[in-house]
Coordinates of N, CA and C in Angstrom, one line a residue:
M1 N 0.6 -1.1 0.1 CA 0.0 0.1 0.1 C 1.1 0.9 0.1
K2 N 0.7 2.2 -0.9 CA 1.3 3.6 -1.1 C 1.2 4.4 0.1
K3 N 2.0 4.9 1.1 CA 1.6 5.7 2.1 C 1.7 7.2 1.7
I4 N 0.7 7.6 2.5 CA 0.9 9.4 2.5 C 1.7 9.7 3.7
Q5 N 2.7 10.1 3.6 CA 3.6 10.4 4.7 C 4.1 11.9 4.9
N6 N 4.0 12.8 3.8 CA 4.4 13.9 4.2 C 3.7 15.3 4.4
L7 N 2.5 14.8 4.4 CA 1.5 15.8 4.5 C 1.5 16.8 5.8
S8 N 1.3 18.0 5.3 CA 1.7 19.1 6.5 C 0.1 19.6 7.0
E9 N 0.4 20.3 8.1 CA -1.0 20.7 8.4 C -1.0 22.2 8.4
L10 N -2.4 22.7 8.0 CA -2.8 24.2 7.8 C -2.8 24.8 9.1
I11 N -1.5 25.4 9.3 CA -1.1 25.7 10.7 C -2.0 27.6 11.0
I12 N -2.2 27.9 9.6 CA -3.2 29.3 10.0 C -4.5 29.1 10.8
E13 N -4.9 27.7 10.9 CA -6.0 27.6 11.5 C -5.8 27.9 13.5
A14 N -4.3 27.6 13.7 CA -3.9 27.5 14.9 C -4.0 29.1 15.4
G15 N -3.7 30.0 14.5 CA -4.0 31.7 14.9 C -5.5 31.9 14.9
E16 N -6.5 30.9 14.4 CA -7.7 31.3 14.2 C -8.2 30.9 15.6
D17 N -7.8 29.7 16.3 CA -8.1 29.1 17.3 C -7.7 30.0 18.6
L18 N -6.7 30.5 18.4 CA -6.0 31.5 19.5 C -6.9 32.8 19.6
G19 N -7.7 33.0 18.7 CA -8.4 34.3 18.4 C -7.5 35.5 17.9
I20 N -6.3 35.3 17.4 CA -5.4 36.2 16.6 C -6.3 36.8 15.6
K21 N -6.2 38.5 15.7 CA -7.2 39.2 14.5 C -6.4 39.1 13.3
S22 N -7.1 38.8 12.3 CA -6.3 38.5 11.0 C -6.9 39.9 10.1
H23 N -5.6 40.2 9.3 CA -5.9 41.3 8.3 C -6.8 40.5 7.0
V24 N -8.0 41.3 6.8 CA -8.7 40.5 5.6 C -8.8 41.7 4.6
Y25 N -8.6 41.2 3.5 CA -8.9 42.2 2.3 C -9.2 41.4 0.8
K26 N -9.4 42.4 0.0 CA -9.2 41.8 -1.4 C -8.3 42.3 -2.2
Q27 N -7.9 41.4 -3.1 CA -6.8 41.8 -4.3 C -7.5 41.1 -5.7
K28 N -7.8 41.7 -6.6 CA -8.4 41.8 -7.8 C -9.8 40.5 -7.4
G29 N -10.5 41.0 -6.8 CA -11.7 40.3 -6.5 C -11.4 38.6 -5.3
V30 N -9.9 38.5 -5.1 CA -9.8 37.1 -4.4 C -9.7 37.8 -2.8
D31 N -9.8 36.9 -1.9 CA -10.1 37.1 -0.5 C -8.7 36.7 0.1
I32 N -7.9 37.6 0.6 CA -6.8 37.2 1.3 C -6.8 37.7 2.7
S33 N -6.4 36.5 3.6 CA -6.2 37.0 4.9 C -4.7 37.1 5.6
E34 N -4.2 37.6 6.1 CA -2.8 37.8 6.8 C -3.1 37.7 8.4
V35 N -2.1 36.5 8.9 CA -1.8 36.5 10.4 C -0.6 36.6 10.7
E36 N -0.1 37.2 11.7 CA 1.2 37.5 12.3 C 1.1 36.6 13.4
I37 N 1.8 35.3 13.9 CA 1.8 34.7 15.1 C 3.5 34.9 15.9
D38 N 2.9 35.9 16.9 CA 4.4 36.0 17.6 C 4.8 34.9 18.2
N39 N 5.9 35.3 19.3 CA 6.4 34.3 20.0 C 5.6 33.9 21.0
V40 N 4.9 34.8 21.6 CA 3.8 34.9 22.6 C 2.8 33.8 22.1
A41 N 2.2 34.1 21.3 CA 1.5 33.2 20.7 C 1.9 31.8 20.3
S42 N 3.2 32.0 19.9 CA 3.7 30.5 19.6 C 3.9 29.7 20.6
R43 N 3.7 30.2 21.8 CA 4.3 29.5 22.9 C 2.8 29.2 23.4
K44 N 2.0 29.9 23.3 CA 0.8 29.2 23.9 C 0.5 28.2 22.9
S45 N 0.5 28.0 21.8 CA -0.2 26.9 20.9 C 0.8 26.1 20.5
G46 N 2.1 26.3 20.7 CA 3.0 25.2 20.2 C 3.2 25.0 18.9
R47 N 2.7 26.0 18.0 CA 2.8 26.3 16.5 C 4.1 27.6 16.7
K48 N 4.9 27.1 15.3 CA 5.8 28.1 14.9 C 5.4 29.4 14.6
S49 N 6.4 30.2 15.0 CA 6.0 32.1 14.8 C 6.3 32.5 13.6
G50 N 5.5 33.2 12.8 CA 5.5 33.7 11.7 C 4.5 34.3 11.0
F51 N 4.7 35.0 9.8 CA 3.9 35.3 9.0 C 3.1 34.5 8.2
Y52 N 1.6 34.6 8.3 CA 1.0 33.5 7.1 C 0.0 34.3 6.7
L53 N -0.1 33.8 5.2 CA -1.1 34.5 4.1 C -1.7 33.6 3.5
T54 N -3.1 33.8 3.6 CA -3.8 32.5 3.2 C -4.9 33.2 2.2
I55 N -4.7 32.6 0.6 CA -5.4 33.5 -0.5 C -6.5 32.1 -0.6
S56 N -7.8 32.8 -0.8 CA -9.1 31.7 -1.1 C -9.6 32.0 -2.3
A57 N -9.7 30.8 -3.1 CA -9.9 30.9 -4.3 C -11.4 30.8 -4.7
T58 N -11.5 31.8 -5.0 CA -13.2 32.0 -5.1 C -13.6 31.4 -6.8
Q59 N -14.8 31.3 -6.7 CA -15.3 30.1 -7.8 C -15.0 30.6 -9.1
N60 N -15.2 32.1 -9.2 CA -15.3 32.7 -10.5 C -13.9 33.2 -10.8
A61 N -12.8 33.2 -10.0 CA -11.3 33.5 -9.9 C -10.8 32.9 -11.3
A62 N -10.5 33.9 -12.5 CA -9.8 33.3 -13.5 C -8.2 32.5 -12.9
S63 N -7.5 31.7 -13.6 CA -6.4 31.2 -13.3 C -5.2 32.1 -13.6
Q64 N -5.3 33.1 -14.3 CA -4.2 33.9 -14.2 C -4.6 35.2 -13.2
T65 N -5.9 35.3 -12.8 CA -5.9 36.3 -11.7 C -5.2 35.3 -10.4
L66 N -5.1 34.1 -10.4 CA -4.7 33.4 -9.0 C -3.1 33.5 -9.2
I67 N -2.9 33.4 -10.4 CA -1.2 33.2 -10.5 C -0.6 34.3 -10.3
D68 N -1.2 35.8 -10.8 CA -1.1 37.1 -10.3 C -1.0 37.2 -8.6
V69 N -1.9 36.8 -8.1 CA -2.3 37.2 -6.3 C -1.1 36.4 -6.0
V70 N -1.1 34.8 -6.2 CA -0.1 34.0 -5.7 C 1.4 34.6 -5.5
N71 N 1.5 35.2 -6.7 CA 3.0 35.8 -7.1 C 3.2 37.0 -6.3
G72 N 1.8 37.9 -6.1 CA 2.1 38.9 -5.2 C 2.4 38.6 -3.9
G73 N 1.9 37.5 -3.4 CA 2.1 36.9 -1.9 C 3.2 36.6 -1.6
I74 N 3.9 35.6 -2.8 CA 5.3 35.5 -2.4 C 6.4 36.4 -2.5
K75 N 6.0 37.5 -3.4 CA 7.1 38.3 -3.3 C 6.7 39.3 -1.8
K76 N 5.6 39.2 -1.3 CA 5.5 40.1 0.1 C 6.2 39.1 1.2
L77 N 6.1 37.9 1.0 CA 6.9 37.1 2.2 C 8.2 37.1 1.8
I78 N 9.0 37.3 0.7 CA 10.4 37.4 0.1 C 10.6 38.7 1.0
R79 N 9.9 39.6 1.1 CA 10.1 41.0 1.3 C 10.4 40.8 2.8
K80 N 9.4 40.1 3.7 CA 9.3 39.7 4.8 C 10.6 39.3 5.5
V81 N 11.2 38.2 4.8 CA 12.4 37.6 4.9 C 13.8 37.9 4.6
D82 N 13.5 39.3 4.0 CA 14.6 40.2 3.7 C 15.8 39.7 2.4
V83 N 14.9 38.9 1.4 CA 15.8 38.6 0.8 C 15.3 39.5 -1.1
S84 N 16.3 39.6 -1.8 CA 15.9 40.8 -2.8 C 16.5 40.1 -4.0
D85 N 17.5 39.3 -4.0 CA 17.7 38.7 -5.4 C 18.5 37.5 -5.2
G86 N 19.0 36.7 -5.9 CA 19.8 35.8 -5.8 C 19.1 34.2 -6.0
K87 N 19.9 33.3 -5.5 CA 19.3 31.8 -6.0 C 18.0 31.2 -5.2
V88 N 17.1 31.0 -5.8 CA 16.0 30.3 -5.2 C 15.9 28.8 -5.3
L89 N 16.0 28.2 -4.2 CA 15.5 26.6 -4.6 C 14.3 26.3 -4.1
I90 N 13.8 25.6 -5.2 CA 12.4 25.3 -4.9 C 12.5 23.9 -4.7
V91 N 11.6 23.4 -3.3 CA 11.7 21.7 -3.1 C 9.9 21.4 -2.9
G92 N 10.0 20.6 -3.8 CA 8.5 19.7 -3.9 C 8.6 18.7 -3.2
L93 N 7.8 18.8 -2.2 CA 7.8 17.7 -1.0 C 6.7 17.0 -1.4
G94 N 6.6 15.6 -0.9 CA 5.5 14.6 -0.8 C 6.0 13.3 -1.6
N95 N 4.9 12.5 -2.0 CA 5.1 11.4 -2.8 C 4.4 11.4 -3.9
E96 N 4.9 11.4 -5.3 CA 4.5 11.6 -6.6 C 3.4 10.5 -6.8
N97 N 3.8 9.0 -6.2 CA 2.9 8.4 -6.5 C 1.6 8.2 -5.8
V98 N 1.2 9.2 -5.2 CA -0.3 9.3 -4.4 C -0.5 10.6 -4.8
I99 N -1.5 10.4 -5.2 CA -2.1 11.9 -6.2 C -2.4 13.0 -5.4
V100 N -2.7 12.5 -4.1 CA -3.1 13.7 -2.8 C -1.8 14.1 -2.6
D101 N -0.6 13.6 -2.7 CA 0.6 13.8 -2.0 C 1.3 14.5 -2.7
A102 N 1.0 14.5 -4.3 CA 1.8 14.8 -5.3 C 2.2 16.3 -5.8
L103 N 1.5 17.2 -5.1 CA 1.3 18.5 -5.2 C 2.8 19.3 -5.3
G104 N 3.9 19.0 -4.3 CA 4.9 19.5 -4.5 C 6.0 19.1 -5.7
N105 N 5.7 17.6 -6.1 CA 6.4 17.0 -7.1 C 5.8 17.7 -8.7
E106 N 4.5 17.8 -8.6 CA 4.3 18.4 -10.0 C 4.3 19.8 -10.2
V107 N 4.5 20.6 -9.0 CA 4.9 22.2 -9.1 C 6.3 22.2 -9.6
V108 N 7.2 21.3 -9.1 CA 8.7 21.1 -9.6 C 8.9 20.7 -11.0
K109 N 8.1 19.9 -11.5 CA 8.0 19.6 -13.0 C 7.8 20.9 -13.9
K110 N 7.0 22.0 -13.4 CA 6.5 23.0 -14.2 C 7.3 23.9 -14.0
I111 N 8.5 24.1 -13.0 CA 9.5 25.1 -12.9 C 10.4 25.6 -14.1
R112 N 10.7 26.6 -14.3 CA 11.3 26.9 -15.4 C 12.5 27.6 -14.8
A113 N 13.7 26.6 -14.8 CA 15.0 26.9 -14.1 C 15.8 27.9 -14.7
G114 N 16.6 29.0 -14.2 CA 17.4 29.6 -14.7 C 16.5 31.2 -13.8
G115 N 17.1 32.3 -14.7 CA 16.1 33.5 -14.4 C 17.6 34.6 -14.0
K116 N 17.1 36.0 -14.0 CA 18.1 37.1 -13.8 C 18.1 37.5 -12.3
K117 N 17.1 38.2 -11.7 CA 17.0 38.7 -10.5 C 16.9 37.7 -9.5
F118 N 15.9 36.9 -9.7 CA 16.0 35.4 -8.8 C 16.3 34.4 -10.2
C119 N 17.3 33.6 -9.5 CA 17.9 32.2 -10.6 C 17.0 30.9 -10.0
L120 N 16.1 30.5 -10.5 CA 15.5 29.4 -10.1 C 16.2 27.7 -10.3
S121 N 16.2 27.1 -9.2 CA 16.3 25.6 -9.2 C 15.4 24.8 -8.6
A122 N 15.1 23.7 -9.1 CA 14.1 22.8 -8.3 C 14.5 21.2 -8.0
I123 N 14.2 20.6 -6.9 CA 14.3 19.5 -6.6 C 13.2 18.9 -5.8
A124 N 13.1 17.6 -6.3 CA 11.9 16.8 -5.4 C 12.3 15.6 -4.5
P125 N 12.5 15.5 -3.7 CA 13.3 14.9 -2.6 C 12.5 13.7 -2.1
K126 N 11.5 13.4 -3.0 CA 10.4 12.4 -2.5 C 10.6 11.9 -1.3
V127 N 10.3 10.5 -1.1 CA 9.6 10.5 0.8 C 10.8 9.1 0.9
A128 N 11.0 8.8 2.5 CA 11.8 7.9 2.8 C 11.5 6.7 2.2
D129 N 10.6 6.3 2.2 CA 9.9 5.0 1.9 C 10.5 4.4 0.4
I130 N 10.8 5.9 -0.5 CA 11.1 5.5 -1.8 C 12.4 5.3 -1.6
T131 N 13.1 6.6 -1.1 CA 14.9 6.7 -1.2 C 15.7 6.2 0.0
G132 N 14.7 5.5 1.0 CA 15.7 5.6 2.5 C 16.2 6.7 3.1
I133 N 16.0 7.7 2.4 CA 16.4 9.1 3.0 C 15.4 9.9 3.3
K134 N 15.4 10.6 4.6 CA 14.6 11.4 5.2 C 14.6 12.6 4.0
S135 N 13.5 13.3 3.5 CA 13.6 14.4 2.5 C 14.2 15.6 3.4
F136 N 14.1 16.0 4.6 CA 14.9 17.0 5.3 C 16.3 16.6 4.9
D137 N 16.9 15.3 4.9 CA 18.5 15.3 5.0 C 18.8 15.5 3.5
I138 N 18.1 15.4 2.5 CA 18.2 15.6 1.2 C 18.2 16.8 0.9
V139 N 17.3 17.9 1.2 CA 17.2 19.1 1.1 C 18.6 20.0 2.0
K140 N 18.7 19.6 3.2 CA 19.9 20.2 4.0 C 21.4 20.1 3.2
A141 N 21.3 18.6 2.7 CA 22.9 18.6 2.0 C 22.7 19.4 0.8
I142 N 21.8 19.6 -0.2 CA 21.9 20.2 -1.3 C 21.8 21.6 -1.1
S143 N 21.3 22.2 0.0 CA 21.2 23.4 0.4 C 22.6 23.9 0.9
Q144 N 23.2 23.3 1.5 CA 24.7 23.3 2.2 C 25.8 23.6 1.0
Y145 N 25.3 22.9 0.2 CA 26.3 22.9 -1.5 C 25.7 24.1 -2.1
H146 N 24.8 24.0 -2.2 CA 23.9 25.0 -3.7 C 24.2 26.4 -2.8
K147 N 23.9 26.5 -1.6 CA 23.8 27.8 -0.6 C 22.9 28.9 -1.4
P148 N 21.4 28.3 -1.3 CA 20.9 29.3 -1.9 C 20.0 30.6 -1.1
N149 N 19.8 31.5 -1.4 CA 19.6 32.6 -1.0 C 18.2 32.7 -0.1
L150 N 17.3 31.9 -0.7 CA 16.1 31.6 -0.4 C 15.7 30.1 -0.8
I151 N 14.5 29.5 0.0 CA 14.3 28.3 -0.3 C 12.6 28.5 -0.4
I152 N 12.1 27.7 -1.3 CA 10.7 27.9 -1.4 C 9.9 26.3 -1.5
A153 N 9.3 25.9 -0.4 CA 8.9 24.5 -0.2 C 7.7 24.5 -0.2
I154 N 7.0 23.4 -1.1 CA 5.6 23.1 -1.6 C 5.3 21.7 -1.2
D155 N 4.2 21.7 -0.7 CA 3.5 20.2 0.2 C 2.0 20.4 0.2
T156 N 1.6 19.3 0.1 CA -0.1 19.1 0.0 C -0.2 19.3 1.8
L157 N -1.4 20.3 2.2 CA -1.7 20.3 3.5 C -2.9 19.6 3.9
A158 N -2.9 19.4 5.2 CA -4.0 18.8 5.7 C -4.8 19.8 6.6
T159 N -6.2 19.6 6.5 CA -7.0 20.8 7.5 C -7.9 20.2 8.3
N160 N -8.7 21.0 9.3 CA -9.8 20.6 9.9 C -10.8 21.1 9.8
Y161 N -10.8 21.8 8.6 CA -12.1 22.6 8.2 C -12.3 22.5 6.8
L162 N -13.8 21.7 6.7 CA -14.3 21.1 5.3 C -14.2 22.3 4.4
N163 N -14.3 23.4 4.8 CA -14.8 24.8 3.5 C -13.5 25.1 3.3
R164 N -12.4 24.7 3.7 CA -10.9 25.1 3.2 C -10.5 23.9 2.1
L165 N -10.9 22.7 2.1 CA -10.1 21.8 1.4 C -10.3 22.2 0.0
G166 N -9.2 22.2 -0.6 CA -8.9 22.5 -2.3 C -9.8 23.7 -2.5
N167 N -9.5 24.6 -1.2 CA -10.1 26.1 -1.6 C -9.5 27.3 -1.2
C168 N -8.1 27.0 -0.9 CA -7.0 28.2 -0.6 C -5.7 28.0 -0.8
F169 N -5.1 28.7 -1.0 CA -3.5 28.6 -0.9 C -2.9 29.3 0.3
Q170 N -2.1 28.7 1.3 CA -1.5 29.2 2.1 C -0.1 29.3 1.9
L171 N 0.5 30.4 2.3 CA 1.9 30.9 2.2 C 2.6 31.5 3.5
T172 N 3.4 30.9 4.0 CA 4.2 31.3 5.2 C 5.6 31.3 5.6
T173 N 6.1 32.1 6.3 CA 7.6 32.6 6.6 C 8.0 31.2 7.5
A174 N 7.1 30.6 8.2 CA 7.6 29.9 9.5 C 8.2 28.8 9.0
G175 N 8.1 28.4 7.5 CA 9.0 27.0 7.3 C 7.7 25.9 7.2
I176 N 8.2 24.7 7.4 CA 7.0 23.6 7.2 C 7.6 22.5 7.8
C177 N 6.8 21.6 8.6 CA 7.4 20.0 8.8 C 6.4 19.1 8.4
P178 N 7.2 18.5 7.2 CA 6.5 17.4 6.4 C 5.8 16.5 7.1
G179 N 4.8 15.7 7.0 CA 4.2 14.6 8.1 C 3.5 14.9 8.9
S180 N 3.2 16.6 9.4 CA 2.6 17.2 10.7 C 1.3 17.0 10.4
G181 N 0.7 16.7 9.2 CA -0.7 16.7 9.2 C -1.3 15.1 9.2
V182 N -0.6 14.2 9.3 CA -0.9 13.0 9.3 C -0.1 12.1 10.5
G183 N 0.0 12.9 11.6 CA 0.9 12.4 12.9 C 2.4 11.6 12.4
N184 N 3.0 11.9 11.4 CA 4.2 11.6 10.9 C 5.2 12.5 10.9
A185 N 5.5 13.6 11.7 CA 6.2 14.7 11.5 C 7.8 14.4 11.6
Q186 N 8.1 15.0 10.8 CA 9.7 14.9 10.3 C 10.2 16.1 10.4
P187 N 11.5 16.2 10.5 CA 12.3 17.8 10.9 C 11.8 18.7 10.1
C188 N 11.4 20.0 10.6 CA 11.2 20.9 10.0 C 12.0 21.7 9.0
L189 N 11.9 22.2 7.9 CA 12.3 23.0 6.9 C 12.4 24.3 7.3
D190 N 13.3 24.9 7.7 CA 12.8 26.6 8.2 C 14.4 27.0 8.4
G191 N 14.4 28.4 8.5 CA 15.5 29.2 8.4 C 16.5 28.7 9.4
N192 N 16.1 28.2 10.6 CA 17.2 27.6 11.5 C 17.8 26.5 11.1
S193 N 16.9 25.6 10.6 CA 17.7 24.1 10.2 C 18.2 24.2 9.2
L194 N 17.9 25.0 8.2 CA 18.6 25.3 7.0 C 19.6 26.4 6.4
L195 N 19.6 27.2 7.5 CA 20.4 28.3 7.4 C 20.5 29.4 5.9
S196 N 18.8 28.9 5.3 CA 18.6 30.2 4.4 C 17.1 30.4 4.8
P197 N 16.5 31.5 4.4 CA 15.1 31.9 5.0 C 14.3 30.7 4.3
V198 N 13.3 30.2 4.6 CA 12.1 29.5 4.1 C 11.3 30.0 4.1
I199 N 10.5 30.0 2.8 CA 8.8 30.1 2.4 C 8.4 28.9 2.1
A200 N 7.2 28.7 2.6 CA 6.5 27.2 2.3 C 5.1 27.6 2.0
I201 N 4.5 26.9 0.9 CA 3.3 27.2 0.1 C 2.8 26.1 -0.1
G202 N 1.1 25.7 0.3 CA 0.6 24.6 0.5 C -0.8 24.9 0.2
V203 N -1.6 23.7 -0.2 CA -3.0 23.8 -0.5 C -3.8 22.6 0.4
P204 N -4.4 23.0 1.4 CA -5.3 21.6 1.9 C -6.1 20.8 1.1
L205 N -5.6 19.6 0.7 CA -6.3 18.6 0.2 C -6.7 17.3 0.6
I206 N -6.5 17.4 2.0 CA -7.0 16.3 2.9 C -7.4 16.7 4.2
I207 N -8.3 16.1 4.6 CA -9.2 16.2 6.0 C -9.8 14.7 6.8
S208 N -9.5 14.6 8.1 CA -9.4 13.4 8.4 C -11.0 13.4 9.0
V209 N -11.7 12.1 8.8 CA -13.3 12.1 9.4 C -13.2 12.6 10.6
G210 N -12.4 12.4 11.6 CA -12.3 13.0 13.0 C -12.8 14.5 13.2
A211 N -12.3 15.2 12.2 CA -12.3 16.7 11.9 C -13.7 17.2 11.5
I212 N -14.3 16.0 10.7 CA -15.5 16.3 10.4 C -16.7 16.2 11.2
T213 N -16.6 14.9 12.3 CA -17.2 14.6 12.9 C -17.2 14.9 14.1
S214 N -16.2 15.6 14.5 CA -15.8 16.1 15.9 C -15.5 15.2 16.5
D215 N -15.3 14.1 16.2 CA -14.5 12.8 17.0 C -13.5 12.4 16.7
K216 N -12.5 13.1 17.3 CA -11.2 12.6 17.2 C -10.2 11.6 17.5
T217 N -11.3 11.0 18.3 CA -10.5 9.5 19.1 C -11.7 8.3 18.7
G218 N -12.6 8.5 17.8 CA -13.6 7.6 17.5 C -12.8 6.3 16.5
A219 N -14.1 5.3 16.1 CA -13.4 4.3 15.2 C -12.9 4.6 13.6
Y220 N -13.4 6.0 13.4 CA -13.0 6.5 11.9 C -11.9 7.1 12.0
S221 N -11.8 8.1 13.0 CA -10.9 9.0 13.4 C -9.5 8.7 12.6
R222 N -9.3 7.8 12.2 CA -7.8 7.4 11.6 C -8.0 7.5 10.2
Y223 N -9.1 7.7 9.6 CA -9.6 7.8 8.1 C -9.4 9.5 7.5
M224 N -8.7 9.4 6.6 CA -8.6 10.8 5.6 C -9.4 10.7 4.7
L225 N -9.9 11.8 3.9 CA -10.8 12.1 3.0 C -10.1 13.0 1.8
T226 N -10.3 13.0 0.7 CA -9.8 13.9 -0.2 C -11.1 14.2 -1.3
P227 N -10.9 15.4 -1.8 CA -12.1 16.0 -2.9 C -12.2 14.8 -4.0
R228 N -13.2 14.2 -4.4 CA -13.2 13.0 -5.8 C -12.5 13.7 -6.7
D229 N -12.3 15.0 -6.8 CA -11.4 15.5 -8.3 C -10.4 16.3 -7.8
V230 N -9.7 15.3 -7.2 CA -8.4 15.7 -6.4 C -7.3 16.1 -7.7
D231 N -7.2 14.9 -8.3 CA -6.2 14.9 -9.3 C -6.4 16.0 -10.3
A232 N -7.7 16.5 -10.5 CA -7.9 18.0 -11.3 C -7.3 19.0 -10.5
L233 N -7.5 19.1 -8.9 CA -7.4 20.1 -8.1 C -5.6 20.2 -8.0
V234 N -4.7 18.9 -8.0 CA -3.5 19.1 -7.6 C -2.8 19.4 -9.3
D235 N -3.3 19.3 -10.2 CA -2.8 19.9 -11.3 C -3.0 21.4 -11.8
N236 N -4.4 21.7 -11.3 CA -4.6 23.1 -11.4 C -4.1 23.7 -10.3
C237 N -3.6 23.4 -9.5 CA -3.0 24.2 -8.1 C -1.6 24.2 -8.4
S238 N -1.0 23.2 -8.7 CA 0.2 23.1 -8.9 C 0.9 24.1 -10.2
D239 N 0.0 24.0 -11.2 CA 0.2 25.1 -12.2 C -0.1 26.6 -11.9
I240 N -0.5 26.6 -11.2 CA -0.8 28.2 -10.4 C 0.4 28.4 -9.6
I241 N 0.7 27.6 -8.8 CA 2.0 27.7 -7.8 C 3.5 27.7 -8.7
A242 N 3.4 27.1 -9.7 CA 5.0 26.9 -10.5 C 4.7 28.3 -11.2
Q243 N 3.7 28.7 -12.1 CA 3.6 29.9 -12.9 C 3.9 31.3 -12.0
A244 N 3.5 31.1 -10.9 CA 3.7 32.1 -9.6 C 5.0 32.4 -9.1
I245 N 5.8 31.3 -9.0 CA 7.1 31.0 -8.7 C 8.1 31.6 -10.1
N246 N 7.4 31.1 -11.5 CA 8.6 31.2 -12.4 C 8.5 32.7 -12.7
L247 N 7.4 33.9 -12.3 CA 7.4 34.7 -12.5 C 8.6 35.4 -11.8
L248 N 8.9 35.1 -10.7 CA 9.9 35.8 -10.1 C 11.4 35.6 -11.2
G249 N 11.9 34.3 -11.7 CA 12.7 34.5 -12.3 C 12.7 34.9 -13.6
H250 N 11.4 35.0 -14.4 CA 11.5 35.2 -15.7 C 10.5 36.3 -16.2
S251 N 9.7 36.8 -15.2 CA 9.1 38.2 -15.5 C 9.9 39.3 -16.1
S252 N 9.1 40.3 -17.1 CA 10.0 41.0 -17.7 C 9.9 42.5 -16.9
T253 N 9.1 42.4 -15.8 CA 9.0 43.8 -14.8 C 9.8 43.6 -13.7

C-alpha cells in the first residue's frame, strides 16, 4: 500500500483558534487573510511563529488572476524574510505516487530553471519509503552545497475545516514540517535548520473523518478524505503555484 507520509498541517488554523485578529482584504476580487503569530502566541499554541497569508480561491476567479495574486503573496513574503535577489531553491515535498500527496512534485515539474534577479532551481526529494533518506536530509545536504539565498518548499496540507478543502493557498515564512498533518512529523524545513530563509506554500487537500464528525478519537478518526476531483485540483493548483514562482525568475517587470 502506498503511504501518505509528508502531508503538512494547515497552521493558519492555529492562529484562528487562538483568537488572533487577522487582516482581511481583497486583491483582484480574491479574498486574502494575513495573520502574524508572534513568540507569545507561538508558546501558547505550540505552533511556529511567523507570517501567514491565505489566499481563498473564489469560484469565478480566473487562473491568471490567481497566478498574479499568489505571485504577489510570494513577493510579500520574500520582503518579510529580507531577500532581494539571488538563488532560489524550489523544493517539492511529498510522494508523487499518491495523487493527493503529489502537489510539490507536480510544481517542480513545471518550474522553469534559471532567471536573472532570482535564479530558480528545483528538486523533489521524494519520501523516505522510496529513497531510504528523509527528505529533510536531502534538502539540507543540497542547500549546504548550493547555498541558496531563499528556499521555497511546496507540500499538500491537511486541514480541520471542510470549507478550506481544495479552496485556498497558504503561504508562510515559518517554514514547514513534513508529515505533521498525518501524525508522522519529520524535521522542519525552516531558516534555523537550513541556514537559508524558507517560505512554504501549500494547498489543503485532505481532511480526517474525525475533524468532520468532531470525534477525533472514534473508530473512524484515522481515516482521511480528499475531494473526488483531487487529481484535477493537484494539476490546477500546481500550475498556479509553478507559474507564480516562475514569474520571479522570468518576469519582464
